[in-house]
Coordinates of C-alpha atoms and ligand atoms in Angstrom, one line a residue:
M93 CA 14.1 24.5 -129.1
S94 CA 16.8 26.1 -130.8
A95 CA 20.2 24.7 -129.3
P96 CA 23.3 26.9 -128.9
T97 CA 26.0 26.3 -131.1
P98 CA 28.6 25.2 -128.9
G99 CA 32.1 27.3 -127.6
L100 CA 30.2 30.9 -129.3
A101 CA 33.9 33.1 -129.0
V102 CA 33.8 35.8 -131.0
R103 CA 31.7 38.8 -131.9
V104 CA 31.1 40.1 -134.8
P105 CA 29.2 43.5 -135.5
F106 CA 25.9 43.2 -137.0
A107 CA 26.4 45.1 -140.1
E108 CA 29.9 43.3 -140.1
L109 CA 28.3 40.2 -140.0
Q110 CA 25.6 41.1 -142.5
A111 CA 27.9 42.2 -145.2
L112 CA 29.8 38.9 -145.0
L113 CA 26.9 36.8 -145.6
Q114 CA 25.8 39.0 -148.2
A115 CA 29.1 38.7 -150.0
I116 CA 28.7 34.9 -149.1
L117 CA 25.4 34.9 -151.2
Q118 CA 26.2 37.2 -154.1
R119 CA 29.3 35.4 -154.9
H120 CA 26.9 31.8 -154.8
G121 CA 24.6 33.1 -157.5
C122 CA 22.3 35.6 -155.6
S123 CA 21.5 39.2 -157.1
A124 CA 22.2 41.7 -154.9
A125 CA 18.6 42.4 -153.7
V126 CA 17.9 39.2 -152.8
A127 CA 21.4 38.5 -150.9
A128 CA 20.4 41.8 -149.0
V129 CA 17.1 40.1 -148.1
L130 CA 18.8 36.8 -147.3
A131 CA 21.6 38.5 -145.5
H132 CA 20.0 40.1 -143.1
N133 CA 17.7 37.5 -142.3
C134 CA 20.2 35.2 -141.1
A135 CA 22.3 37.5 -139.2
S136 CA 19.1 38.2 -137.6
A137 CA 18.7 35.0 -136.3
Q138 CA 22.3 34.6 -135.4
R139 CA 22.1 38.1 -133.3
D140 CA 18.8 36.6 -131.4
G141 CA 20.3 33.1 -131.0
A142 CA 18.2 31.1 -133.1
H143 CA 21.1 29.0 -133.7
S144 CA 18.9 26.6 -136.0
H145 CA 18.5 29.3 -138.7
G146 CA 21.6 31.6 -138.2
V147 CA 24.8 31.1 -140.0
F148 CA 24.7 27.5 -139.3
R149 CA 22.4 27.7 -142.6
I150 CA 25.0 29.3 -145.2
P151 CA 26.6 26.5 -146.4
G152 CA 22.8 24.5 -147.5
Y153 CA 21.9 28.3 -149.3
V154 CA 25.7 27.7 -150.8
S155 CA 25.1 24.0 -151.9
T156 CA 21.6 24.9 -153.1
L157 CA 22.5 27.5 -155.1
A158 CA 25.3 25.4 -156.3
S159 CA 22.7 22.8 -157.5
G160 CA 20.5 25.1 -160.0
W161 CA 17.4 23.6 -157.1
V162 CA 16.9 27.7 -156.3
D163 CA 17.3 30.7 -158.5
G164 CA 18.9 33.2 -156.6
Q165 CA 18.3 36.0 -159.1
A166 CA 14.8 35.4 -159.1
V167 CA 12.2 38.4 -159.4
P168 CA 8.8 38.0 -157.7
A169 CA 6.1 38.8 -159.7
V170 CA 3.7 40.3 -157.5
T171 CA -0.4 40.7 -158.5
D172 CA -3.2 42.7 -156.4
V173 CA -5.4 39.9 -156.2
A174 CA -8.5 41.8 -154.3
A175 CA -9.5 44.5 -151.6
G176 CA -8.0 42.1 -148.9
H177 CA -5.4 39.5 -150.9
V178 CA -2.0 39.8 -152.4
R179 CA -0.4 36.9 -154.2
V180 CA 3.2 36.3 -155.4
D181 CA 5.0 34.1 -157.6
A182 CA 8.4 33.8 -155.7
R183 CA 9.2 32.2 -159.4
G184 CA 11.7 29.8 -158.0
G185 CA 13.3 31.6 -155.6
F186 CA 13.6 32.8 -152.1
A187 CA 10.3 33.6 -149.9
Q188 CA 11.8 36.7 -148.1
P189 CA 12.5 38.6 -151.0
A190 CA 8.8 37.8 -152.0
L191 CA 7.1 39.2 -148.9
A192 CA 9.8 42.2 -149.3
A193 CA 8.3 42.9 -152.7
A194 CA 4.6 42.7 -151.6
R195 CA 4.9 44.0 -148.0
A196 CA 4.1 47.7 -148.7
L197 CA 0.9 46.6 -150.8
V198 CA -0.2 44.2 -148.3
V199 CA -0.2 46.6 -145.5
D200 CA -2.2 49.5 -147.1
K201 CA -4.7 46.7 -147.7
A202 CA -4.6 45.4 -144.0
R203 CA -5.1 48.9 -143.2
S204 CA -8.0 49.9 -145.3
A205 CA -9.8 46.3 -145.5
G206 CA -8.8 45.6 -141.6
I207 CA -7.6 42.2 -143.0
A208 CA -5.1 40.8 -146.0
V209 CA -3.6 38.1 -146.8
L210 CA -0.6 37.8 -148.5
A211 CA 0.0 34.2 -150.6
I212 CA 3.6 33.1 -151.8
H213 CA 3.9 30.5 -154.4
N214 CA 6.9 28.8 -156.0
S215 CA 9.4 29.8 -153.2
H216 CA 12.1 28.5 -151.2
H217 CA 11.7 29.1 -147.2
F218 CA 14.8 28.3 -145.3
A219 CA 14.9 30.7 -142.2
A220 CA 13.3 31.4 -139.1
L221 CA 9.9 32.5 -139.6
W222 CA 9.7 35.4 -137.0
P223 CA 11.5 37.9 -138.9
D224 CA 8.7 37.6 -141.4
V225 CA 5.9 38.5 -139.1
E226 CA 7.8 40.5 -136.0
P227 CA 8.0 43.8 -138.2
F228 CA 4.4 43.7 -139.1
A229 CA 3.9 44.1 -134.8
N230 CA 6.4 46.9 -134.9
E231 CA 4.0 48.6 -137.4
G232 CA 0.9 48.2 -134.8
L233 CA -0.3 45.3 -136.9
V234 CA -1.0 41.9 -135.8
A235 CA 0.6 38.9 -138.2
L236 CA 0.3 35.4 -138.6
S237 CA 2.4 33.2 -141.0
V238 CA 2.7 29.6 -141.7
V239 CA 5.0 28.1 -144.2
N240 CA 5.6 24.5 -145.2
S241 CA 8.4 22.6 -145.6
M242 CA 10.1 18.8 -146.8
T243 CA 8.6 15.6 -145.8
C244 CA 10.3 14.4 -142.6
V245 CA 7.0 14.2 -139.9
V246 CA 4.8 11.5 -139.7
P247 CA 1.5 12.5 -139.0
H248 CA -0.1 11.5 -135.4
G249 CA -1.2 7.8 -135.9
A250 CA 0.1 7.4 -139.3
R251 CA 3.1 4.9 -140.5
K252 CA 4.7 6.8 -142.6
P253 CA 6.6 10.7 -142.7
L254 CA 4.1 13.2 -144.8
F255 CA 4.3 16.7 -143.2
G256 CA 7.0 19.0 -143.3
T257 CA 7.9 20.4 -139.8
N258 CA 5.3 23.6 -141.1
P259 CA 6.0 26.2 -138.4
I260 CA 3.7 28.4 -137.2
A261 CA 4.7 32.4 -136.5
F262 CA 2.7 35.2 -134.5
A263 CA 3.3 38.6 -133.5
A264 CA 1.8 41.4 -131.8
P265 CA 1.5 44.7 -130.4
C266 CA 2.0 45.3 -127.0
A267 CA 1.4 48.4 -125.5
G268 CA 4.7 50.0 -123.8
H269 CA 6.6 46.5 -124.7
D270 CA 8.7 45.0 -127.9
P271 CA 6.0 42.9 -129.7
I272 CA 4.7 39.5 -128.5
V273 CA 5.8 37.1 -130.8
F274 CA 6.1 33.1 -131.1
D275 CA 7.4 30.8 -133.7
M276 CA 7.3 27.4 -133.4
A277 CA 7.7 24.0 -135.7
T278 CA 4.9 21.9 -135.5
S279 CA 7.2 19.2 -135.5
A280 CA 8.7 18.1 -131.7
M281 CA 12.0 19.6 -133.0
A282 CA 12.7 21.5 -136.1
H283 CA 15.0 19.5 -138.3
G284 CA 17.6 22.2 -137.9
D285 CA 17.9 21.7 -134.4
V286 CA 18.2 17.8 -135.0
Q287 CA 21.1 18.0 -137.3
I288 CA 23.1 20.7 -134.9
A289 CA 22.4 17.8 -132.2
A290 CA 23.8 15.0 -134.5
R291 CA 26.8 17.5 -135.1
A292 CA 27.3 17.7 -131.7
G293 CA 26.9 13.9 -130.9
E294 CA 24.0 14.4 -128.7
R295 CA 21.2 12.5 -127.8
L296 CA 17.5 13.9 -127.8
A297 CA 14.8 13.6 -125.4
E298 CA 12.3 10.9 -126.0
G299 CA 9.4 11.1 -127.9
M300 CA 10.7 13.4 -131.0
G301 CA 11.3 10.9 -133.7
V302 CA 11.6 7.4 -134.7
D303 CA 14.5 5.4 -137.0
A304 CA 14.0 3.9 -140.6
A305 CA 12.1 1.2 -139.2
G306 CA 9.3 3.6 -137.7
Q307 CA 10.7 2.6 -133.8
P308 CA 11.5 5.1 -131.3
T309 CA 14.7 6.7 -131.0
T310 CA 16.9 9.1 -129.4
D311 CA 19.6 9.2 -131.8
P312 CA 19.6 12.3 -134.0
K313 CA 21.3 10.4 -137.0
A314 CA 18.9 7.8 -136.9
I315 CA 15.7 10.1 -137.7
L316 CA 18.3 12.2 -140.0
E317 CA 18.9 8.6 -142.0
G318 CA 15.6 7.2 -142.8
G319 CA 13.7 8.1 -139.7
A320 CA 11.3 11.1 -139.2
L321 CA 10.2 13.5 -136.7
L322 CA 6.9 13.5 -135.2
P323 CA 4.3 16.2 -134.2
F324 CA 4.4 17.9 -131.1
G325 CA 1.9 17.4 -128.9
G326 CA 0.6 14.2 -130.5
H327 CA -2.9 14.6 -132.8
K328 CA -3.1 18.3 -132.1
G329 CA 0.5 19.3 -133.5
S330 CA -0.7 16.8 -136.1
A331 CA -3.8 19.0 -137.0
L332 CA -2.0 22.1 -136.7
S333 CA 0.7 21.0 -138.8
M334 CA -2.7 19.5 -141.4
M335 CA -3.5 23.0 -141.0
V336 CA -0.3 24.4 -142.3
E337 CA 0.0 22.2 -145.8
L338 CA -3.6 23.4 -146.1
L339 CA -2.9 27.2 -146.0
A340 CA 0.6 27.3 -146.8
A341 CA 0.1 25.1 -150.1
A342 CA -3.2 24.7 -150.8
L343 CA -4.2 28.0 -150.6
T344 CA -1.3 29.8 -152.4
G345 CA -1.1 27.4 -155.0
G346 CA 2.0 26.3 -153.6
H347 CA 3.4 22.4 -153.3
F348 CA 2.6 20.5 -150.4
S349 CA 5.7 19.1 -148.4
W350 CA 6.2 16.1 -150.2
E351 CA 5.3 17.5 -153.6
F352 CA 8.6 18.4 -154.8
D353 CA 11.6 16.1 -155.9
W354 CA 15.2 17.4 -155.5
S355 CA 16.9 14.4 -155.8
G356 CA 18.4 15.6 -159.5
H357 CA 19.9 18.3 -157.5
P358 CA 22.4 16.9 -155.1
G359 CA 23.0 19.7 -152.3
A360 CA 19.4 21.0 -152.4
K361 CA 18.2 21.7 -148.8
T362 CA 15.6 24.7 -149.5
P363 CA 12.2 23.5 -149.5
W364 CA 10.2 24.3 -152.8
T365 CA 6.8 25.1 -151.3
G366 CA 4.4 28.3 -150.0
Q367 CA 3.9 30.9 -147.6
L368 CA 1.1 32.4 -146.1
I369 CA 1.0 35.5 -144.0
I370 CA -2.5 37.2 -142.4
V371 CA -1.9 40.9 -141.4
I372 CA -4.5 42.4 -139.0
D373 CA -5.2 46.1 -138.1
P374 CA -6.1 46.2 -134.8
S375 CA -7.1 49.6 -134.6
Q376 CA -10.0 48.6 -136.5
A377 CA -11.2 46.2 -133.7
E378 CA -13.7 46.5 -130.9
G379 CA -12.4 49.4 -128.6
G380 CA -9.3 50.2 -130.4
R381 CA -7.2 49.3 -127.5
F382 CA -5.6 46.1 -128.7
A383 CA -2.1 47.4 -127.5
E384 CA -3.2 47.9 -124.4
R385 CA -5.0 44.9 -123.5
S386 CA -2.2 42.8 -125.0
R387 CA -0.1 44.5 -122.0
E388 CA -2.9 43.3 -119.8
L389 CA -2.7 40.1 -121.1
V390 CA 1.1 40.1 -120.4
E391 CA 1.1 41.4 -116.6
Q392 CA -1.9 38.9 -115.7
M393 CA 0.4 35.7 -116.8
Q394 CA 3.3 37.5 -114.9
A395 CA 0.8 37.9 -112.1
V396 CA -0.1 33.9 -112.0
G397 CA 3.9 33.2 -112.2
L398 CA 5.2 33.4 -115.7
T399 CA 8.6 34.3 -116.1
R400 CA 9.4 33.7 -119.5
M401 CA 7.5 35.0 -122.6
P402 CA 7.8 33.6 -125.7
G403 CA 10.4 35.6 -127.5
E404 CA 11.8 37.3 -124.6
R405 CA 15.5 34.9 -124.6
R406 CA 15.4 36.4 -128.4
Y407 CA 15.6 40.2 -127.7
R408 CA 17.6 39.5 -124.7
E409 CA 20.0 37.8 -127.2
R410 CA 19.6 41.0 -129.1
E411 CA 20.3 43.4 -126.9
V412 CA 23.6 41.9 -125.7
A413 CA 24.2 41.7 -129.3
G414 CA 23.8 45.5 -130.2
R415 CA 26.1 46.2 -126.7
D416 CA 28.9 43.2 -128.0
G417 CA 28.3 42.2 -131.1
V418 CA 26.9 38.9 -132.9
A419 CA 28.1 35.5 -131.1
L420 CA 29.6 32.8 -133.3
T421 CA 32.5 30.3 -133.0
E422 CA 35.9 30.9 -134.4
Q423 CA 35.4 28.1 -136.6
E424 CA 32.0 29.5 -138.1
L425 CA 33.7 32.8 -139.0
A426 CA 36.4 31.3 -140.4
G427 CA 34.1 29.0 -142.6
L428 CA 32.1 32.2 -143.8
R429 CA 35.3 34.1 -144.5
E430 CA 36.6 31.2 -146.5
L431 CA 33.0 31.1 -148.5
A432 CA 33.3 34.6 -149.1
G433 CA 36.6 34.5 -150.9
Ligands
NDP259 P1 11.3 26.2 -130.3 O1 10.6 25.5 -129.5 O2 12.9 26.9 -129.7 O3 10.1 28.0 -129.7 C1 9.5 28.0 -129.8 C2 9.0 28.7 -129.2 O4 8.6 29.4 -127.6 C3 9.6 30.7 -129.5 O5 8.7 31.9 -129.7 C4 10.5 30.4 -128.3 O6 10.9 31.8 -127.9 C5 9.0 29.8 -127.4 N1 9.9 29.2 -125.8 C6 10.7 28.4 -125.7 N2 10.8 28.1 -124.6 C7 9.9 28.6 -124.2 C8 9.8 28.9 -122.8 N3 10.5 27.9 -121.9 N4 9.0 29.7 -122.0 C9 8.1 30.8 -122.9 N5 8.2 30.4 -124.1 C10 9.7 29.3 -125.0 O7 11.4 26.8 -131.9 P2 11.3 25.7 -132.6 O8 12.3 25.0 -132.4 O9 9.8 24.7 -133.0 O10 11.5 26.7 -133.6 C11 12.8 27.0 -134.2 C12 12.6 27.5 -135.6 O11 12.9 26.6 -136.5 C13 11.4 28.7 -135.5 O12 12.3 30.0 -136.1 C14 10.8 28.1 -136.9 O13 10.3 29.5 -137.6 C15 12.0 27.5 -137.4 N6 11.7 26.4 -139.0 C16 12.0 27.1 -139.9 C17 11.0 25.9 -140.5 C18 11.2 26.4 -142.2 O14 10.1 25.7 -143.0 N7 11.7 27.9 -142.8 C19 10.3 24.6 -140.8 C20 10.7 24.8 -139.4 C21 11.1 25.2 -138.2 P3 12.0 32.7 -128.0 O15 12.5 32.9 -129.4 O16 12.7 33.9 -126.8 O17 13.0 31.6 -127.6
PYC260 O1 14.3 23.5 -139.5 O2 12.5 22.4 -139.8 C1 13.8 23.0 -140.0 C2 13.7 24.0 -141.4 C3 13.1 23.2 -142.3 C4 13.3 23.8 -143.4 C5 14.1 25.3 -143.2 N1 14.3 25.0 -141.4

């Protein structure tokens, strides 16, 4: 669940917010190119009400850049590996500029081979995952992405944390509709939402995490201070989280969620891991009617009573933000202006 920031009070045009975030990121060590990509990503999350990865994350970007843990100037190195395989070394920078650098090549390959994988390593991902896949579906492609993060999730049946919160995002075209998109942590909650609950002084639902002694707790601070999250859905979410470690790290050449040590970089918040994106061209599939079949599926789901598709809440928030501006609190806006200097 992406918890709303309490007291959203001001509305800012998207372009203004994006420019403000870009100024902050450049001032704190990103190149203009990297800052542009991250600012668009973060402003989009705020616009869509994906608050756990909107402007809430900016102080984390700034402290991480200040700590020297991430290279905000990194220029990714793209390798054309094979007919359906592109590799990117993010060179210790962020994952989103690495995706941007390889995007055109991977789309070309998906269209010619029918499927292509984009394997990113040596990368930091501190954002929502849906912005990485949704644009592929807007171009008629199907995309699936996984990224691993930092050790804070206890595998089902284990005693100590090992996995990251390891999200999975999927996007598919749907005739006459916005793409079908879901994006979910494989932990019971995103770490960002635990932080937001702790900041708001709220308790969590049962089953989200354990304290430092491994005992179930509903106190978000106990989870953050020595405790850990649990996978969603017991052994099933745990298996998916394991799959994410394999695909995002073992397959890409990135770090597993436990394999990096940021203790020498106080203020570092961004996991230094890997990301895999699989892009499929459905026009080459049997029948060539994928988007229409998507639509049929959605209609059948609605016919049996479904009133809310994944991604729909974000699209609604996006529509309101397009009309009225992106919502944030006065305190958040003041904090951003201060960081922009
Ligand atoms: P949520 O549980 O809020 O949502 C997961 C998905 O389910 C979304 O697609 C959401 O759609 C959909 N959904 C939610 N409620 C319903 C409902 N009642 N009916 C139908 N669909 C529903 O996401 P998480 O808390 O698991 O993750 C939040 C974010 O954190 C994600 O963007 C994820 O990528 C990010 N994250 C990033 C990490 C990283 O390492 N970079 C690590 C972990 C998480 P909708 O969007 O419309 O609400
Ligand atoms: O919310 O779990 C999370 C997360 C980890 C890294 C970035 N976001």
